[in-house]
């Protein structure tokens, strides 16, 4: 089985498949020399405990039935059509790399507006964003659009004392920029109310391959809010009591806890604070603005339209926001867009009849990870499974959930693969699974990377093995040790490769 992507979805699926199918061999492809995806480049540096799953992933990678192929970008460096003949199954687990945009005036042409994903990648050492250079010294006011955990990570990074951040594995260039930051006020804005703020999950109807959005959970977690509320020397603007239910004791446990947390607020009064933040609800951005006199090409403010909640119960999670006609303008020298991500199709997918929903940014699937093709069924309305093609993680269900939910999602895909294999279903290249319990399928044996290595070399590609990664890892840890921290990441692919030369 080929796994495209080395983040939690890829590793957890590989682990489970190798546990369920005795002779399963897994080749994992990653476009960077370093594995772990979102765990390495998306988890907040001050949340090191979240990265403990890397120990499990390293255990998986140590198996003789696992091969890591880093620094090779499937679809670009090595075509999908080249790898497909050499595997029984392909798992797409490459995450979401595209930001959703607001589509409002000023977003594209004013300086000082950043993607939260890019900012997080920048301070975490993602090579793609090493040169982002956010202008953190542009002013004291920052606005974050969106109220998910990534938005709160950005807020916490801007508000946390630099000496605390120095003890994390945040990159040195980011620490240097943050030490010069002038930001003292952070607003985190969203178009819904505190009881409606939520993320989106995907529901795909197997009979039609039609995909719907459904309400799932609070966009921010209680833990993230509590951390911000207890930051030393940072105050919190109280939330309007009219936005909170008058009797929280009748609410479900999670809603009750977040309501009580909001009501309690921060222990730091404004008089004792050096910085402050707020959660501003029922506001929808309408334009980014510049100052015509001081700096016409740089952000100076953000205009937002006020919303109100419709329905008999304004505290219901399903109450819908509608515009009131009133607008407000917040000063802002910096703005961060954090309204969600989207996956994009890999080059060559359409040529192999692998569907992709461009609007939602997911591969249509049957909820268990089997990729569906609406054109391959009993009728145009009936979707059939593409043999040997599976997906997991954000490219399967959309960019929602935390690592724990990604694990469960990956396990579901792995169980579908194992069920198909043991049920002697058709896999890639006309092969069949093993119904006799010996784990070995029927048909010609697929050789995977063992055969593809030669083509990669002919294309001038430099593959990074797991042993190569361990050398890069050791070098980063040594760089960190000299600075009194766990690691100092290399900020470019060239730096990583230089360790091996």
Tab-separated table of C-alpha atoms in Angstrom:
chain	number	residue	atom	x	y	z
A	1	UNK	CA	0.000	0.000	0.000
A	2	UNK	CA	1.211	3.488	-0.858
A	3	UNK	CA	0.406	6.230	1.649
A	4	UNK	CA	0.587	9.792	0.334
A	5	UNK	CA	1.202	12.077	3.293
A	6	UNK	CA	3.090	11.492	6.541
A	7	UNK	CA	0.877	13.321	9.021
A	8	UNK	CA	-1.335	11.740	11.701
A	9	UNK	CA	-3.903	10.449	9.187
A	10	UNK	CA	-1.261	8.637	7.155
A	11	UNK	CA	0.625	7.192	10.105
A	12	UNK	CA	-2.426	6.073	12.062
A	13	UNK	CA	-3.906	4.368	8.994
A	14	UNK	CA	-0.589	2.665	8.230
A	15	UNK	CA	-0.292	1.473	11.831
A	16	UNK	CA	-3.776	-0.016	11.867
A	17	UNK	CA	-3.476	-1.658	8.444
A	18	UNK	CA	-0.166	-3.252	9.451
A	19	UNK	CA	-1.848	-4.504	12.634
A	20	UNK	CA	-4.895	-5.943	10.865
A	21	UNK	CA	-3.245	-7.442	7.752
A	22	UNK	CA	-0.376	-9.725	8.648
A	23	UNK	CA	1.807	-9.301	5.566
A	24	UNK	CA	0.880	-5.697	4.704
A	25	UNK	CA	3.764	-3.628	3.339
A	26	UNK	CA	3.489	0.169	3.488
A	27	UNK	CA	5.428	2.774	1.495
A	28	UNK	CA	4.842	6.300	2.826
A	29	UNK	CA	5.519	9.267	0.530
A	30	UNK	CA	6.173	12.775	1.875
A	31	UNK	CA	7.070	15.831	-0.202
A	32	UNK	CA	9.328	17.246	2.541
A	33	UNK	CA	12.416	15.523	3.990
A	34	UNK	CA	10.779	15.655	7.443
A	35	UNK	CA	7.739	13.559	8.439
A	36	UNK	CA	4.751	14.191	10.752
A	37	UNK	CA	2.945	16.917	8.805
A	38	UNK	CA	0.610	18.941	11.014
A	39	UNK	CA	2.154	17.557	14.200
A	40	UNK	CA	5.516	19.079	13.282
A	41	UNK	CA	4.359	22.213	11.489
A	42	UNK	CA	0.892	22.977	12.873
A	43	UNK	CA	0.859	22.194	16.600
A	44	UNK	CA	1.531	25.218	18.797
A	45	UNK	CA	5.121	25.215	20.144
A	46	UNK	CA	3.815	25.725	23.699
A	47	UNK	CA	1.770	22.507	23.419
A	48	UNK	CA	4.594	19.913	23.268
A	49	UNK	CA	2.420	17.228	24.854
A	50	UNK	CA	0.294	17.141	21.688
A	51	UNK	CA	3.362	15.968	19.773
A	52	UNK	CA	3.758	12.806	21.847
A	53	UNK	CA	2.075	10.849	19.060
A	54	UNK	CA	5.379	11.144	17.168
A	55	UNK	CA	6.725	8.360	19.409
A	56	UNK	CA	4.050	6.015	18.073
A	57	UNK	CA	4.743	7.089	14.508
A	58	UNK	CA	8.474	6.408	14.960
A	59	UNK	CA	7.589	2.943	16.246
A	60	UNK	CA	5.560	2.300	13.088
A	61	UNK	CA	8.435	3.533	10.925
A	62	UNK	CA	10.861	1.129	12.615
A	63	UNK	CA	9.004	-1.880	11.192
A	64	UNK	CA	10.671	-3.868	8.413
A	65	UNK	CA	7.317	-3.706	6.601
A	66	UNK	CA	7.401	0.111	6.441
A	67	UNK	CA	9.387	2.316	4.035
A	68	UNK	CA	9.598	6.100	4.280
A	69	UNK	CA	10.147	7.982	1.026
A	70	UNK	CA	10.712	11.619	1.923
A	71	UNK	CA	11.541	14.593	-0.299
A	72	UNK	CA	9.436	13.223	-3.176
A	73	UNK	CA	6.259	15.035	-4.157
A	74	UNK	CA	3.742	12.599	-5.647
A	75	UNK	CA	1.963	14.155	-8.600
A	76	UNK	CA	4.790	16.596	-9.288
A	77	UNK	CA	8.132	14.826	-8.822
A	78	UNK	CA	6.737	11.358	-9.417
A	79	UNK	CA	3.440	11.048	-11.347
A	80	UNK	CA	0.504	9.208	-9.842
A	81	UNK	CA	0.331	7.187	-13.042
A	82	UNK	CA	3.862	5.949	-12.361
A	83	UNK	CA	3.175	4.610	-8.881
A	84	UNK	CA	-0.314	3.136	-9.416
A	85	UNK	CA	0.807	-0.019	-11.289
A	86	UNK	CA	3.092	-1.002	-8.425
A	87	UNK	CA	0.608	-1.093	-5.512
A	88	UNK	CA	-2.473	-2.998	-4.432
A	89	UNK	CA	-3.879	0.107	-2.724
A	90	UNK	CA	-3.227	3.832	-2.458
A	91	UNK	CA	-4.215	5.897	0.559
A	92	UNK	CA	-4.555	9.659	0.071
A	93	UNK	CA	-3.795	11.341	3.418
A	94	UNK	CA	-2.075	14.553	2.386
A	95	UNK	CA	-4.122	17.069	4.387
A	96	UNK	CA	-5.265	20.567	3.437
A	97	UNK	CA	-2.831	23.100	2.023
A	98	UNK	CA	-5.108	25.850	0.691
A	99	UNK	CA	-6.644	28.663	2.740
A	100	UNK	CA	-10.227	29.763	2.432
A	101	UNK	CA	-10.372	33.438	1.585
A	102	UNK	CA	-12.831	36.138	2.628
A	103	UNK	CA	-13.205	37.707	-0.809
A	104	UNK	CA	-13.601	41.269	0.514
A	105	UNK	CA	-12.014	44.554	-0.651
A	106	UNK	CA	-8.407	45.100	0.408
A	107	UNK	CA	-7.679	41.426	1.077
A	108	UNK	CA	-5.433	40.966	-1.946
A	109	UNK	CA	-3.639	44.300	-2.216
A	110	UNK	CA	-2.959	45.636	1.286
A	111	UNK	CA	0.123	44.770	3.315
A	112	UNK	CA	-0.293	43.486	6.855
A	113	UNK	CA	-2.895	40.791	6.056
A	114	UNK	CA	-1.781	37.206	6.599
A	115	UNK	CA	-3.137	33.704	6.527
A	116	UNK	CA	-3.157	32.173	10.028
A	117	UNK	CA	-1.958	28.950	8.430
A	118	UNK	CA	1.037	30.757	6.936
A	119	UNK	CA	1.808	32.485	10.243
A	120	UNK	CA	1.672	29.199	12.174
A	121	UNK	CA	3.811	27.520	9.524
A	122	UNK	CA	6.282	30.415	9.696
A	123	UNK	CA	6.897	30.206	13.425
A	124	UNK	CA	6.950	26.390	13.279
A	125	UNK	CA	9.650	26.250	10.590
A	126	UNK	CA	7.610	25.121	7.573
A	127	UNK	CA	9.963	25.822	4.621
A	128	UNK	CA	7.097	27.101	2.465
A	129	UNK	CA	6.668	30.099	4.794
A	130	UNK	CA	10.226	30.720	6.022
A	131	UNK	CA	10.276	34.076	4.198
A	132	UNK	CA	6.857	35.302	5.367
A	133	UNK	CA	8.389	38.085	7.498
A	134	UNK	CA	5.156	39.340	9.140
A	135	UNK	CA	5.361	43.009	10.120
A	136	UNK	CA	4.759	42.510	13.833
A	137	UNK	CA	6.177	45.948	14.587
A	138	UNK	CA	3.651	47.738	12.352
A	139	UNK	CA	1.337	48.725	15.210
A	140	UNK	CA	-0.355	47.799	18.474
A	141	UNK	CA	-3.714	46.537	17.150
A	142	UNK	CA	-4.230	43.088	15.608
A	143	UNK	CA	-7.431	41.401	14.440
A	144	UNK	CA	-7.879	37.678	13.883
A	145	UNK	CA	-10.823	36.675	11.700
A	146	UNK	CA	-12.189	33.319	12.761
A	147	UNK	CA	-12.605	31.760	16.191
A	148	UNK	CA	-11.209	28.244	15.875
A	149	UNK	CA	-8.272	26.772	17.749
A	150	UNK	CA	-5.811	27.993	15.119
A	151	UNK	CA	-7.090	31.545	15.629
A	152	UNK	CA	-6.581	31.214	19.388
A	153	UNK	CA	-3.100	29.772	18.829
A	154	UNK	CA	-2.220	32.907	16.864
A	155	UNK	CA	-3.697	35.143	19.570
A	156	UNK	CA	-1.783	33.324	22.316
A	157	UNK	CA	1.471	33.574	20.355
A	158	UNK	CA	1.032	37.336	19.933
A	159	UNK	CA	0.201	37.828	23.623
A	160	UNK	CA	2.600	35.422	25.371
A	161	UNK	CA	5.764	36.741	27.007
A	162	UNK	CA	8.730	36.221	24.676
A	163	UNK	CA	10.809	34.571	27.424
A	164	UNK	CA	8.148	31.865	27.736
A	165	UNK	CA	8.214	31.248	23.981
A	166	UNK	CA	12.018	30.984	23.993
A	167	UNK	CA	11.718	27.739	25.965
A	168	UNK	CA	9.707	26.103	23.155
A	169	UNK	CA	10.854	24.754	19.793
A	170	UNK	CA	9.638	27.890	18.003
A	171	UNK	CA	12.138	28.938	15.341
A	172	UNK	CA	14.784	31.498	16.244
A	173	UNK	CA	13.825	33.814	13.390
A	174	UNK	CA	10.227	33.871	14.667
A	175	UNK	CA	11.368	34.529	18.241
A	176	UNK	CA	13.489	37.419	17.013
A	177	UNK	CA	10.535	38.945	15.143
A	178	UNK	CA	8.153	38.419	18.090
A	179	UNK	CA	10.643	40.072	20.451
A	180	UNK	CA	10.212	43.238	18.366
A	181	UNK	CA	6.415	42.955	18.194
A	182	UNK	CA	4.432	46.055	19.143
A	183	UNK	CA	1.100	44.206	19.379
A	184	UNK	CA	-0.740	44.979	22.624
A	185	UNK	CA	-4.387	44.455	21.629
A	186	UNK	CA	-5.826	41.386	19.878
A	187	UNK	CA	-9.438	41.019	18.739
A	188	UNK	CA	-10.667	37.570	17.692
A	189	UNK	CA	-13.821	38.099	15.639
A	190	UNK	CA	-16.498	35.726	14.355
A	191	UNK	CA	-19.884	36.042	12.680
A	192	UNK	CA	-21.747	33.806	15.139
A	193	UNK	CA	-22.558	34.077	18.828
A	194	UNK	CA	-20.653	32.338	21.631
A	195	UNK	CA	-23.189	29.499	21.698
A	196	UNK	CA	-23.150	29.085	17.910
A	197	UNK	CA	-19.420	29.386	17.170
A	198	UNK	CA	-18.590	26.032	15.687
A	199	UNK	CA	-16.518	24.134	13.130
A	200	UNK	CA	-17.815	22.260	10.110
A	201	UNK	CA	-17.890	18.535	9.574
A	202	UNK	CA	-18.649	16.694	6.365
A	203	UNK	CA	-21.359	14.151	5.726
A	204	UNK	CA	-21.246	12.220	2.460
A	205	UNK	CA	-24.254	10.209	1.374
A	206	UNK	CA	-23.005	6.888	-0.028
A	207	UNK	CA	-25.926	6.515	-2.396
A	208	UNK	CA	-25.231	9.721	-4.278
A	209	UNK	CA	-21.714	10.812	-3.311
A	210	UNK	CA	-23.355	14.097	-2.344
A	211	UNK	CA	-21.629	16.044	0.408
A	212	UNK	CA	-23.246	18.244	3.058
A	213	UNK	CA	-21.940	20.472	5.815
A	214	UNK	CA	-23.275	19.760	9.300
A	215	UNK	CA	-22.886	21.502	12.641
A	216	UNK	CA	-20.534	19.561	14.895
A	217	UNK	CA	-18.788	21.241	17.831
A	218	UNK	CA	-17.410	24.471	19.264
A	219	UNK	CA	-14.726	25.887	16.992
A	220	UNK	CA	-12.534	26.717	19.969
A	221	UNK	CA	-11.938	24.299	22.817
A	222	UNK	CA	-12.373	25.113	26.476
A	223	UNK	CA	-8.668	24.413	27.043
A	224	UNK	CA	-7.607	27.001	24.460
A	225	UNK	CA	-9.867	29.692	25.930
A	226	UNK	CA	-8.740	28.951	29.480
A	227	UNK	CA	-5.066	29.256	28.489
A	228	UNK	CA	-5.667	32.691	27.027
A	229	UNK	CA	-7.722	33.841	29.999
A	230	UNK	CA	-4.912	32.933	32.405
A	231	UNK	CA	-1.980	34.488	30.516
A	232	UNK	CA	0.025	36.639	32.962
A	233	UNK	CA	-0.367	40.411	32.521
A	234	UNK	CA	-3.034	39.938	29.837
A	235	UNK	CA	-6.616	41.122	30.423
A	236	UNK	CA	-9.800	40.021	28.663
A	237	UNK	CA	-12.672	42.248	27.595
A	238	UNK	CA	-15.873	40.915	29.239
A	239	UNK	CA	-18.443	39.374	26.908
A	240	UNK	CA	-21.810	41.096	26.779
A	241	UNK	CA	-24.028	39.145	29.246
A	242	UNK	CA	-26.896	39.322	26.761
A	243	UNK	CA	-24.952	36.941	24.503
A	244	UNK	CA	-24.835	34.259	27.214
A	245	UNK	CA	-27.697	32.071	28.477
A	246	UNK	CA	-29.144	33.443	31.756
A	247	UNK	CA	-29.245	29.996	33.377
A	248	UNK	CA	-26.163	27.952	32.317
A	249	UNK	CA	-26.933	25.153	34.792
A	250	UNK	CA	-29.502	23.747	32.358
A	251	UNK	CA	-27.021	23.533	29.486
A	252	UNK	CA	-25.115	20.447	28.317
A	253	UNK	CA	-21.787	19.997	30.112
A	254	UNK	CA	-19.481	21.552	27.492
A	255	UNK	CA	-21.772	24.537	26.841
A	256	UNK	CA	-22.164	25.097	30.585
A	257	UNK	CA	-18.405	25.078	31.146
A	258	UNK	CA	-17.653	27.552	28.366
A	259	UNK	CA	-20.463	29.860	29.540
A	260	UNK	CA	-19.143	29.824	33.090
A	261	UNK	CA	-15.626	30.460	31.799
A	262	UNK	CA	-16.774	33.480	29.808
A	263	UNK	CA	-18.756	34.826	32.758
A	264	UNK	CA	-15.761	34.519	35.064
A	265	UNK	CA	-13.369	36.186	32.624
A	266	UNK	CA	-9.707	36.898	33.286
A	267	UNK	CA	-8.122	37.209	36.750
A	268	UNK	CA	-5.993	40.072	35.397
A	269	UNK	CA	-7.784	43.458	35.529
A	270	UNK	CA	-7.065	45.990	32.770
A	271	UNK	CA	-5.235	48.204	35.264
A	272	UNK	CA	-2.669	45.446	35.861
A	273	UNK	CA	-2.252	44.309	32.256
A	274	UNK	CA	0.265	45.173	29.570
A	275	UNK	CA	-1.753	43.499	26.801
A	276	UNK	CA	-5.406	42.627	26.209
A	277	UNK	CA	-7.620	40.492	24.021
A	278	UNK	CA	-11.275	39.959	23.250
A	279	UNK	CA	-13.660	37.558	21.563
A	280	UNK	CA	-15.928	39.689	19.388
A	281	UNK	CA	-19.040	37.845	18.281
A	282	UNK	CA	-21.707	38.523	15.639
A	283	UNK	CA	-19.374	40.460	13.353
A	284	UNK	CA	-18.780	39.738	9.665
A	285	UNK	CA	-15.830	41.467	7.899
A	286	UNK	CA	-16.774	43.579	4.889
A	287	UNK	CA	-13.533	45.364	3.976
A	288	UNK	CA	-9.889	45.882	4.863
A	289	UNK	CA	-8.976	49.547	4.816
A	290	UNK	CA	-5.822	51.640	4.517
A	291	UNK	CA	-5.066	55.169	5.559
A	292	UNK	CA	-5.131	57.528	2.593
A	293	UNK	CA	-2.719	59.885	4.338
A	294	UNK	CA	-0.184	57.850	6.342
A	295	UNK	CA	0.305	54.629	4.342
A	296	UNK	CA	-2.137	53.893	1.487
A	297	UNK	CA	-0.735	50.382	0.818
A	298	UNK	CA	-0.821	49.095	4.415
A	299	UNK	CA	-3.747	47.916	6.502
A	300	UNK	CA	-4.986	50.444	9.041
A	301	UNK	CA	-8.510	49.234	9.910
A	302	UNK	CA	-11.157	46.574	9.355
A	303	UNK	CA	-14.839	47.250	8.734
A	304	UNK	CA	-17.361	44.688	9.990
A	305	UNK	CA	-21.116	44.241	9.692
A	306	UNK	CA	-23.043	43.485	12.893
A	307	UNK	CA	-25.192	40.363	12.965
A	308	UNK	CA	-28.134	39.263	15.063
A	309	UNK	CA	-29.413	35.768	15.778
A	310	UNK	CA	-32.716	34.670	14.288
A	311	UNK	CA	-35.052	32.080	15.715
A	312	UNK	CA	-37.116	31.468	18.847
A	313	UNK	CA	-34.016	30.641	20.905
A	314	UNK	CA	-30.995	32.904	20.247
A	315	UNK	CA	-28.839	30.577	22.370
A	316	UNK	CA	-29.593	27.522	20.266
A	317	UNK	CA	-26.525	26.119	18.435
A	318	UNK	CA	-28.554	26.301	15.218
A	319	UNK	CA	-29.629	29.977	15.521
A	320	UNK	CA	-28.677	31.742	12.287
A	321	UNK	CA	-26.885	35.110	12.136
A	322	UNK	CA	-28.384	37.771	9.891
A	323	UNK	CA	-27.137	41.330	9.200
A	324	UNK	CA	-28.574	44.205	11.235
A	325	UNK	CA	-27.456	46.953	8.860
A	326	UNK	CA	-25.076	48.425	11.460
A	327	UNK	CA	-21.303	48.489	10.880
A	328	UNK	CA	-18.225	49.066	13.030
A	329	UNK	CA	-14.594	49.736	12.214
A	330	UNK	CA	-11.699	48.394	14.283
A	331	UNK	CA	-8.184	49.821	14.048
A	332	UNK	CA	-5.754	47.150	12.865
A	333	UNK	CA	-2.122	47.219	11.808
A	334	UNK	CA	-2.199	43.427	11.409
A	335	UNK	CA	-4.921	40.988	10.389
A	336	UNK	CA	-4.891	37.200	10.289
A	337	UNK	CA	-7.391	35.229	8.238
A	338	UNK	CA	-8.349	31.968	10.013
A	339	UNK	CA	-11.590	30.807	8.416
A	340	UNK	CA	-10.570	27.306	7.387
A	341	UNK	CA	-8.497	25.273	4.965
A	342	UNK	CA	-9.181	23.247	1.848
A	343	UNK	CA	-7.460	20.289	0.291
A	344	UNK	CA	-6.605	20.429	-3.396
A	345	UNK	CA	-6.420	17.573	-5.914
A	346	UNK	CA	-3.051	16.067	-6.736
A	347	UNK	CA	-1.877	16.424	-10.331
A	348	UNK	CA	-2.885	13.334	-12.272
A	349	UNK	CA	-5.924	12.404	-10.197
A	350	UNK	CA	-8.462	13.178	-12.901
A	351	UNK	CA	-6.536	11.107	-15.456
A	352	UNK	CA	-6.968	8.112	-13.141
A	353	UNK	CA	-10.702	8.891	-12.678
A	354	UNK	CA	-10.152	9.783	-9.012
A	355	UNK	CA	-12.902	12.318	-8.184
A	356	UNK	CA	-12.377	15.509	-6.245
A	357	UNK	CA	-14.900	18.028	-4.934
A	358	UNK	CA	-13.207	21.364	-5.667
A	359	UNK	CA	-15.845	23.341	-3.783
A	360	UNK	CA	-15.555	21.450	-0.515
A	361	UNK	CA	-11.947	20.397	-0.910
A	362	UNK	CA	-12.481	16.675	-0.263
A	363	UNK	CA	-12.282	13.365	-2.091
A	364	UNK	CA	-15.834	11.932	-2.249
A	365	UNK	CA	-15.947	8.803	-0.112
A	366	UNK	CA	-18.362	6.510	1.705
A	367	UNK	CA	-17.535	7.856	5.219
A	368	UNK	CA	-15.266	4.862	5.872
A	369	UNK	CA	-12.598	6.074	3.457
A	370	UNK	CA	-13.447	4.137	0.289
A	371	UNK	CA	-13.164	6.600	-2.599
A	372	UNK	CA	-16.344	6.822	-4.655
A	373	UNK	CA	-16.887	7.446	-8.320
A	374	UNK	CA	-20.373	8.665	-9.295
A	375	UNK	CA	-19.695	7.549	-12.880
A	376	UNK	CA	-18.950	3.941	-11.835
A	377	UNK	CA	-22.157	2.422	-10.509
A	378	UNK	CA	-25.459	0.891	-11.394
A	379	UNK	CA	-26.748	4.317	-12.397
A	380	UNK	CA	-25.501	7.945	-12.433
A	381	UNK	CA	-27.069	8.340	-8.984
A	382	UNK	CA	-25.259	5.329	-7.550
A	383	UNK	CA	-21.603	5.709	-6.583
A	384	UNK	CA	-19.287	2.727	-6.636
A	385	UNK	CA	-15.988	2.238	-4.819
A	386	UNK	CA	-12.852	2.766	-6.899
A	387	UNK	CA	-10.908	-0.481	-6.326
A	388	UNK	CA	-7.871	-0.027	-4.128
A	389	UNK	CA	-8.369	3.728	-3.633
A	390	UNK	CA	-8.838	5.114	-0.090
A	391	UNK	CA	-8.537	8.387	1.804
A	392	UNK	CA	-8.136	9.527	5.402
A	393	UNK	CA	-7.877	12.744	7.382
A	394	UNK	CA	-8.778	16.206	6.150
A	395	UNK	CA	-8.834	15.236	2.484
A	396	UNK	CA	-11.485	12.682	3.482
A	397	UNK	CA	-13.735	14.654	5.832
A	398	UNK	CA	-12.683	18.313	5.598
A	399	UNK	CA	-10.407	20.345	7.893
A	400	UNK	CA	-12.052	19.695	11.237
A	401	UNK	CA	-11.215	17.974	14.486
A	402	UNK	CA	-8.076	17.411	16.510
A	403	UNK	CA	-5.406	14.694	16.366
A	404	UNK	CA	-7.511	12.298	18.443
A	405	UNK	CA	-10.432	12.546	16.008
A	406	UNK	CA	-8.021	12.141	13.092
A	407	UNK	CA	-6.804	8.907	14.700
A	408	UNK	CA	-10.337	7.517	14.914
A	409	UNK	CA	-11.007	8.582	11.328
A	410	UNK	CA	-7.789	6.877	10.169
A	411	UNK	CA	-8.657	3.689	12.043
A	412	UNK	CA	-12.039	3.619	10.280
A	413	UNK	CA	-10.316	3.813	6.894
A	414	UNK	CA	-7.834	1.104	7.910
A	415	UNK	CA	-10.662	-1.184	8.983
A	416	UNK	CA	-12.361	-0.641	5.615
A	417	UNK	CA	-9.133	-1.600	3.836
A	418	UNK	CA	-8.752	-4.712	5.997
A	419	UNK	CA	-12.401	-5.687	5.478
A	420	UNK	CA	-11.997	-5.398	1.713
A	421	UNK	CA	-8.755	-7.359	1.785
A	422	UNK	CA	-10.130	-10.189	3.897
A	423	UNK	CA	-13.299	-10.196	1.805
A	424	UNK	CA	-11.279	-10.757	-1.383
A	425	UNK	CA	-12.517	-7.515	-2.903
A	426	UNK	CA	-10.968	-6.184	-6.106
A	427	UNK	CA	-7.952	-3.957	-5.526
A	428	UNK	CA	-5.721	-1.989	-7.899
A	429	UNK	CA	-4.534	-3.610	-11.120
A	430	UNK	CA	-7.169	-6.344	-10.916
A	431	UNK	CA	-5.690	-7.970	-7.830
A	432	UNK	CA	-7.831	-9.482	-5.077
A	433	UNK	CA	-7.553	-9.559	-1.321
A	434	UNK	CA	-6.837	-12.660	0.730
A	435	UNK	CA	-9.909	-14.469	1.969
A	436	UNK	CA	-8.002	-17.522	3.143
A	437	UNK	CA	-6.421	-15.768	6.123
A	438	UNK	CA	-2.803	-15.953	4.958
A	439	UNK	CA	-2.721	-12.196	4.327
A	440	UNK	CA	-1.370	-12.610	0.800
A	441	UNK	CA	-3.625	-11.524	-2.013
A	442	UNK	CA	-4.240	-13.156	-5.362
A	443	UNK	CA	-2.513	-11.985	-8.498
A	444	UNK	CA	0.887	-10.579	-9.350
A	445	UNK	CA	2.875	-9.323	-6.365
A	446	UNK	CA	3.291	-5.549	-6.360
A	447	UNK	CA	6.819	-4.351	-5.582
A	448	UNK	CA	6.150	-0.679	-4.709
A	449	UNK	CA	9.193	1.463	-3.994
A	450	UNK	CA	11.505	-1.440	-4.762
A	451	UNK	CA	10.654	-0.931	-8.441
A	452	UNK	CA	9.973	2.816	-8.352
A	453	UNK	CA	13.389	3.634	-6.874
A	454	UNK	CA	15.013	3.335	-10.317
A	455	UNK	CA	12.506	5.705	-11.961
A	456	UNK	CA	12.996	8.236	-9.147
A	457	UNK	CA	16.766	8.123	-9.649
A	458	UNK	CA	16.368	8.558	-13.406
A	459	UNK	CA	14.269	11.650	-12.716
A	460	UNK	CA	17.052	13.052	-10.534
A	461	UNK	CA	15.040	12.786	-7.323
A	462	UNK	CA	16.753	12.498	-3.968
A	463	UNK	CA	14.846	10.212	-1.650
A	464	UNK	CA	15.145	10.703	2.112
A	465	UNK	CA	14.941	7.458	4.073
A	466	UNK	CA	13.872	7.075	7.696
A	467	UNK	CA	17.526	6.746	8.689
A	468	UNK	CA	18.228	10.010	6.844
A	469	UNK	CA	15.390	11.658	8.769
A	470	UNK	CA	16.820	10.436	12.069
A	471	UNK	CA	20.106	12.205	11.223
A	472	UNK	CA	18.226	15.433	10.442
A	473	UNK	CA	16.255	15.008	13.674
A	474	UNK	CA	19.464	14.542	15.694
A	475	UNK	CA	21.000	17.650	14.120
A	476	UNK	CA	17.935	19.741	14.994
A	477	UNK	CA	18.007	18.490	18.574
A	478	UNK	CA	21.680	19.388	18.875
A	479	UNK	CA	20.983	22.882	17.517
A	480	UNK	CA	18.225	23.199	20.112
A	481	UNK	CA	20.404	21.892	22.958
A	482	UNK	CA	22.893	24.685	22.316
A	483	UNK	CA	20.039	27.180	22.737
A	484	UNK	CA	18.506	25.551	25.803
A	485	UNK	CA	15.444	24.160	23.984
A	486	UNK	CA	14.255	20.814	22.633
A	487	UNK	CA	15.128	21.490	19.006
A	488	UNK	CA	15.843	24.217	16.497
A	489	UNK	CA	14.234	23.255	13.199
A	490	UNK	CA	15.863	23.794	9.853
A	491	UNK	CA	13.888	26.367	7.914
A	492	UNK	CA	14.601	25.091	4.414
A	493	UNK	CA	14.858	21.826	2.528
A	494	UNK	CA	18.414	22.727	1.555
A	495	UNK	CA	19.461	23.000	5.201
A	496	UNK	CA	17.935	19.616	5.978
A	497	UNK	CA	19.688	17.962	3.044
A	498	UNK	CA	23.020	19.567	3.934
A	499	UNK	CA	23.075	17.470	7.119
A	500	UNK	CA	23.387	14.379	4.933
A	501	UNK	CA	26.124	15.715	2.625
